[in-house]
CSV table of C-alpha atoms in Angstrom, one decimal:
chain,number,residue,atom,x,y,z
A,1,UNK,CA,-1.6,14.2,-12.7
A,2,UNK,CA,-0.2,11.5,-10.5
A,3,UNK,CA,-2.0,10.5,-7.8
A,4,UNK,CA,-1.2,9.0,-4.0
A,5,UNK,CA,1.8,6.5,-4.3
A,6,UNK,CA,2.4,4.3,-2.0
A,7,UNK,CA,5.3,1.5,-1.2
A,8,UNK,CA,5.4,-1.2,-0.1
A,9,UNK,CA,2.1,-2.7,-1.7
A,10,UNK,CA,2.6,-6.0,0.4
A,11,UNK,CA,4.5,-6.8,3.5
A,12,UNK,CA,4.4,-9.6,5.6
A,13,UNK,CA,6.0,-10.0,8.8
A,14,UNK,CA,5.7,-11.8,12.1
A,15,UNK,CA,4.4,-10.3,15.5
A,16,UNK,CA,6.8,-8.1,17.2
A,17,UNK,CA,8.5,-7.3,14.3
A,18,UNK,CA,8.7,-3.8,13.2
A,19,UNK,CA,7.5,-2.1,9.7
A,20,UNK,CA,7.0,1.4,7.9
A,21,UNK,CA,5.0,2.7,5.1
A,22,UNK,CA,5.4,5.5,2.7
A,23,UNK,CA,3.1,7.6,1.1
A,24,UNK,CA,3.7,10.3,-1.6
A,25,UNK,CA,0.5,12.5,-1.8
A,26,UNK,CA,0.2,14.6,-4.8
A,27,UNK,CA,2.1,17.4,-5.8
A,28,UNK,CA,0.8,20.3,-3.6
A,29,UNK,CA,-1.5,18.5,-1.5
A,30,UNK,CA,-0.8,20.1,2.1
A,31,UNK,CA,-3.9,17.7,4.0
A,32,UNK,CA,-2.4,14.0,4.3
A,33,UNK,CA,-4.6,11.1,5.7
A,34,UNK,CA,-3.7,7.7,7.0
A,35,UNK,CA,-6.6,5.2,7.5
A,36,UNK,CA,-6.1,1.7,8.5
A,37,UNK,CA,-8.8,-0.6,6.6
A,38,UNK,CA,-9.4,-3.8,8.1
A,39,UNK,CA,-10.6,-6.9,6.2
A,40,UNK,CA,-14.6,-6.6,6.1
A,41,UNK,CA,-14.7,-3.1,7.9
A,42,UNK,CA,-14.5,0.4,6.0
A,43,UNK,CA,-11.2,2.6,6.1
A,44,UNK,CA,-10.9,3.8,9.5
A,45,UNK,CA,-8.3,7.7,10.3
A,46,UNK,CA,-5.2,6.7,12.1
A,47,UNK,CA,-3.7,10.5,11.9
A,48,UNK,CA,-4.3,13.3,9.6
A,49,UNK,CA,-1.5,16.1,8.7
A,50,UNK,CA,-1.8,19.5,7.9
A,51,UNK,CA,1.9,20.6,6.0
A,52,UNK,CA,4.0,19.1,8.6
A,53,UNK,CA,1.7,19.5,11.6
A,54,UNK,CA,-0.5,16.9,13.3
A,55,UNK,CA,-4.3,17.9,13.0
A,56,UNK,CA,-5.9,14.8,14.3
A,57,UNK,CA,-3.7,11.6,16.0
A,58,UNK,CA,-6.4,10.6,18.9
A,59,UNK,CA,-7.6,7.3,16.5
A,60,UNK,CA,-3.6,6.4,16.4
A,61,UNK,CA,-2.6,4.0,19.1
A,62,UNK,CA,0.6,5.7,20.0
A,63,UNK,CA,2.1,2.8,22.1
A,64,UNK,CA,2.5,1.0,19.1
A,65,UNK,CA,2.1,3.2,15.9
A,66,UNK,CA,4.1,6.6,14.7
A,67,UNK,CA,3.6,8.9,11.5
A,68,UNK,CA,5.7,12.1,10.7
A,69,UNK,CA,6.0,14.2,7.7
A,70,UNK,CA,9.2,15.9,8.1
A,71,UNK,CA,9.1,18.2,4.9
A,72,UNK,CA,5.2,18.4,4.1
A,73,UNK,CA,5.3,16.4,1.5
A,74,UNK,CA,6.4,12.7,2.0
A,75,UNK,CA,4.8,10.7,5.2
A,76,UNK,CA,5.7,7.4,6.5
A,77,UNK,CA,3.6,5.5,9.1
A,78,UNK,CA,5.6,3.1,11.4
A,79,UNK,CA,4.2,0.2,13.5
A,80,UNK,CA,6.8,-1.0,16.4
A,81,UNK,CA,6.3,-3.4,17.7
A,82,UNK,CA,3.8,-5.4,15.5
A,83,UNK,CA,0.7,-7.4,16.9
A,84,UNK,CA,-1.9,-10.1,15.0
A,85,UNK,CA,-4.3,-7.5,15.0
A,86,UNK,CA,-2.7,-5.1,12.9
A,87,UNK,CA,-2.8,-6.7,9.9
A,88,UNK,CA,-4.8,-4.7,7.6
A,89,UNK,CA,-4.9,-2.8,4.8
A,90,UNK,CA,-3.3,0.5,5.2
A,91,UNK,CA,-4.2,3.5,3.2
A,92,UNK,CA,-3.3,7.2,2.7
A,93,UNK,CA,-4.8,9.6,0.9
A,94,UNK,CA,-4.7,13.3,0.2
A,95,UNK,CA,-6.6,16.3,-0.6
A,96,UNK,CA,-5.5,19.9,-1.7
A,97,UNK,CA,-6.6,23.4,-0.5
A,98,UNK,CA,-10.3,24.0,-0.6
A,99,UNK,CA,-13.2,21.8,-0.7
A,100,UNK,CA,-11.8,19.0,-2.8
A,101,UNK,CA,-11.9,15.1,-2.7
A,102,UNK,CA,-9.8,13.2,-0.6
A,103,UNK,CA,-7.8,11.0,-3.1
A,104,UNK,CA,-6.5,7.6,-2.2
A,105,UNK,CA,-4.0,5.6,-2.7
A,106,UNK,CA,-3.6,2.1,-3.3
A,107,UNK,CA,-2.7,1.1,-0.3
A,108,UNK,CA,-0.2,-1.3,1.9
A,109,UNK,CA,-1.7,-4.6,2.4
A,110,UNK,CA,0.0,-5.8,5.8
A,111,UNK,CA,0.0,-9.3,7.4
A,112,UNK,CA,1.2,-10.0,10.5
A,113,UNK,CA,2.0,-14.2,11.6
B,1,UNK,CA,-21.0,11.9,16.9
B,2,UNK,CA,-21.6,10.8,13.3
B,3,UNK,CA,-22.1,7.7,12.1
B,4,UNK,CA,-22.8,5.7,9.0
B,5,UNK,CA,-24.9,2.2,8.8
B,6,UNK,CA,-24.8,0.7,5.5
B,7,UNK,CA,-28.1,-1.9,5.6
B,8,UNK,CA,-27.0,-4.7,2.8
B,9,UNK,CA,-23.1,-5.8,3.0
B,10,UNK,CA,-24.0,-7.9,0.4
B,11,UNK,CA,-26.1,-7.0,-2.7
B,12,UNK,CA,-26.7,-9.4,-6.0
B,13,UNK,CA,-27.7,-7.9,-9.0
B,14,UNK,CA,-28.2,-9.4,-12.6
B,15,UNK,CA,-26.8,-7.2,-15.7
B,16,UNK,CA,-29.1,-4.7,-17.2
B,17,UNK,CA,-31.2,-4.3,-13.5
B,18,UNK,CA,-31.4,-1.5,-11.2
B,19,UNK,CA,-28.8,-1.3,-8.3
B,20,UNK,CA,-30.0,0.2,-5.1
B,21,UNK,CA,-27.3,0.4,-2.3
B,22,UNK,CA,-28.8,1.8,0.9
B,23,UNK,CA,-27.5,4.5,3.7
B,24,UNK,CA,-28.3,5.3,6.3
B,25,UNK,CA,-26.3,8.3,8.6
B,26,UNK,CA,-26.1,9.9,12.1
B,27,UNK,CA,-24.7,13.5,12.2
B,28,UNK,CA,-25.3,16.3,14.5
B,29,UNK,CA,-24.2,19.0,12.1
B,30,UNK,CA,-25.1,19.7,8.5
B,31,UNK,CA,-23.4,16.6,7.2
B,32,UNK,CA,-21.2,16.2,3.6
B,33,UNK,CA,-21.8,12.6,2.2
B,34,UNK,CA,-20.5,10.7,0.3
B,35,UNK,CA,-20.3,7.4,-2.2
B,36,UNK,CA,-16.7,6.1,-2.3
B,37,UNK,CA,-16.6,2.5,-4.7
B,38,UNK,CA,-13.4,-0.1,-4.0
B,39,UNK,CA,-12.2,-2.5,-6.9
B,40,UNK,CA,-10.7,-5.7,-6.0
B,41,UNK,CA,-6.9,-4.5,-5.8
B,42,UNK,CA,-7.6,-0.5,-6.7
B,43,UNK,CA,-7.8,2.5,-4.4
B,44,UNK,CA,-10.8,4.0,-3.1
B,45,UNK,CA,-12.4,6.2,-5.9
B,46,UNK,CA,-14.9,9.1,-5.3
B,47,UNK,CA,-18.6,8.1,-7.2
B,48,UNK,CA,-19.9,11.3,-5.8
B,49,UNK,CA,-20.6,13.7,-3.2
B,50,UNK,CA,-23.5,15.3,-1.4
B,51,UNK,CA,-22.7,19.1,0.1
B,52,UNK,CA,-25.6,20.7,1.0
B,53,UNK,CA,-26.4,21.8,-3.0
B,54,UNK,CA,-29.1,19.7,-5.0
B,55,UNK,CA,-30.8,16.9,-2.8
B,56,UNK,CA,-30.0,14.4,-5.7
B,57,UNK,CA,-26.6,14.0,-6.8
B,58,UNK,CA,-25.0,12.7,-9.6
B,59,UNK,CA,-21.7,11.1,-10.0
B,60,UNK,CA,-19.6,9.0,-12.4
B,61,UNK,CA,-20.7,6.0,-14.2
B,62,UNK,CA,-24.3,6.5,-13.9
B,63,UNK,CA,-25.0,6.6,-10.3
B,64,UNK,CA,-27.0,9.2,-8.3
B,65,UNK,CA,-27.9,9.4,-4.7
B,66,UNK,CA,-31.0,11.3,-3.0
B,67,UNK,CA,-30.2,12.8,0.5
B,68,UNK,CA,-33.0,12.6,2.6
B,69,UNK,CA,-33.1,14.5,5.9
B,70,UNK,CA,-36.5,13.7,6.9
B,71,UNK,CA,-35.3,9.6,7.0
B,72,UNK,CA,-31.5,10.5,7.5
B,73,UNK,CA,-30.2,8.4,4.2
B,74,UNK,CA,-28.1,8.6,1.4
B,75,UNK,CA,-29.3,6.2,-0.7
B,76,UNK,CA,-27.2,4.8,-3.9
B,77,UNK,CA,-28.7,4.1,-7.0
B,78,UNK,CA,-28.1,3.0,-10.8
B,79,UNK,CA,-30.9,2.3,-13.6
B,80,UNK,CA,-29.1,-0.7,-15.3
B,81,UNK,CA,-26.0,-2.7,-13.7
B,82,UNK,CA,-22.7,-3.3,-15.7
B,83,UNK,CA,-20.5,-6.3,-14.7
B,84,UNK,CA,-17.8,-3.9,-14.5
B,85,UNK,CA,-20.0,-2.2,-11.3
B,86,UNK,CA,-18.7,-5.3,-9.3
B,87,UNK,CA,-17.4,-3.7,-6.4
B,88,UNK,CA,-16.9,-2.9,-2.9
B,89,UNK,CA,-19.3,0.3,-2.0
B,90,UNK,CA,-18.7,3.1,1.1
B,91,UNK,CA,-21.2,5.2,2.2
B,92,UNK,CA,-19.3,8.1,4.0
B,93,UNK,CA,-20.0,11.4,6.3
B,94,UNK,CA,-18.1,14.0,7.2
B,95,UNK,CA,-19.1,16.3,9.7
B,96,UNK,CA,-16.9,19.8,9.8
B,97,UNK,CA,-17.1,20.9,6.7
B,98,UNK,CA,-14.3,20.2,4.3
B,99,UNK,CA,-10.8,18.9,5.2
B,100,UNK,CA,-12.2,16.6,8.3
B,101,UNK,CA,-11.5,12.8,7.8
B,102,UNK,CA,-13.9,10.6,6.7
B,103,UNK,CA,-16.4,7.6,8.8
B,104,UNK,CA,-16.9,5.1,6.7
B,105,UNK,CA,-19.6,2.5,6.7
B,106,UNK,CA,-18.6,-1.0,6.4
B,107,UNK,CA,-18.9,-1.4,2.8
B,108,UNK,CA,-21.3,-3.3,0.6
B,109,UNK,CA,-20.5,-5.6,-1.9
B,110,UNK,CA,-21.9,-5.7,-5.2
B,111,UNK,CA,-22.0,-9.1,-7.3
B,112,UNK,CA,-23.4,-8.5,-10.7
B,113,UNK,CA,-24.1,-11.7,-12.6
B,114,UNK,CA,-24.5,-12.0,-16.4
């Protein structure tokens, strides 16, 4: 089975720019994570989707960051603008129905100058 | 609220010795917990999870845990270290039952040296 893809795997920009992030969970997966992993720190959520729906956003700083997940399938994760402190690793992950794993994927190293 | 405090973030280990990776967690509810391992440059990959079955869990590669109420830890171990075990390790709760998002500690890192 596949798992999580994600694209890009590196992007560097400089502050105030804007970027995006996709992530393709795996094939039926309805629960899609996005944690934001910060050099030296564990993965910390940013936003967590249900199908289409939002279950949990209050970790996602919504003055700067948006997610959406139009179809239930595909997600993308937008910063706008950028700031220094955003650079980080930036991982998504899914899980199917029932008490399963989350599975990750390999995640979006960002840099911001 | 939960919480998760990993003791070592950095553990040295030579080939062939035991590992022990310590964890200790704040929950107010049952808690699910878990052992997530990073390689340089991989995604995070599941070594095994605790969910209020056997007290001592077992997982891939030859690690186990013991959760421990009584002392509120999750402690990782291994009998004998493989160079390949070189790795980034996350102690994780999760709180409400299955679909929740994860806390992660801040990772410990395992050097193991031939």
């Amino acid at each position: 089975e596949a798992g999580v893809a994600q694209s890009p795997r590196y992007k560097i920009i400089e502050k105030r720019q804007s970027v995006a992030f996709w992530c393709n969970p795996i094939s039926g997966h309805a629960t899609l994570y996005w944690y934001q992993q910060i050099l030296g720190q564990g993965p910390k959520l940013l936003i967590q989707f249900q199908n289409n729906g939002v279950v949990d956003d209050s970790q996602l700083p919504k003055d700067r960051f948006s997610a959406e997940r139009l179809k239930g399938v595909d997600s993308t994760l937008k910063i706008q603008p950028a700031k220094l402190e955003d650079s980080a690793v930036y991982l998504c992950a899914s899980r199917g129905s029932g008490y399963n794993e989350q599975f990750f994927g390999p995640g979006t190293r960002l840099t911001v100058l | 609220a939960q919480s998760v405090t990993q003791l070592d973030s950095h553990v040295s280990v030579s080939e062939g010795t035991p590992v022990l990776l310590r964890c200790n967690y704040s929950s107010s509810y049952s808690p699910s917990l878990f052992w997530y391992v990073q390689h340089p440059n991989k995604g995070l990959q599941l070594l095994l999870k605790y969910t209020s079955a056997a007290t001592l869990v077992k997982g891939i590669n030859g690690f186990e845990a013991e959760f421990k109420k009584s002392e509120t830890s999750f402690h990782l171990t291994k009998p004998s270290a493989h160079m390949s075990d070189a790795a980034e390790y996350f102690c994780v709760v999760s709180d409400h039952g299955p679909g929740t998002a994860l806390i992660f500690g801040k990772g410990t890192t395992l050097s193991v040296s031939s």
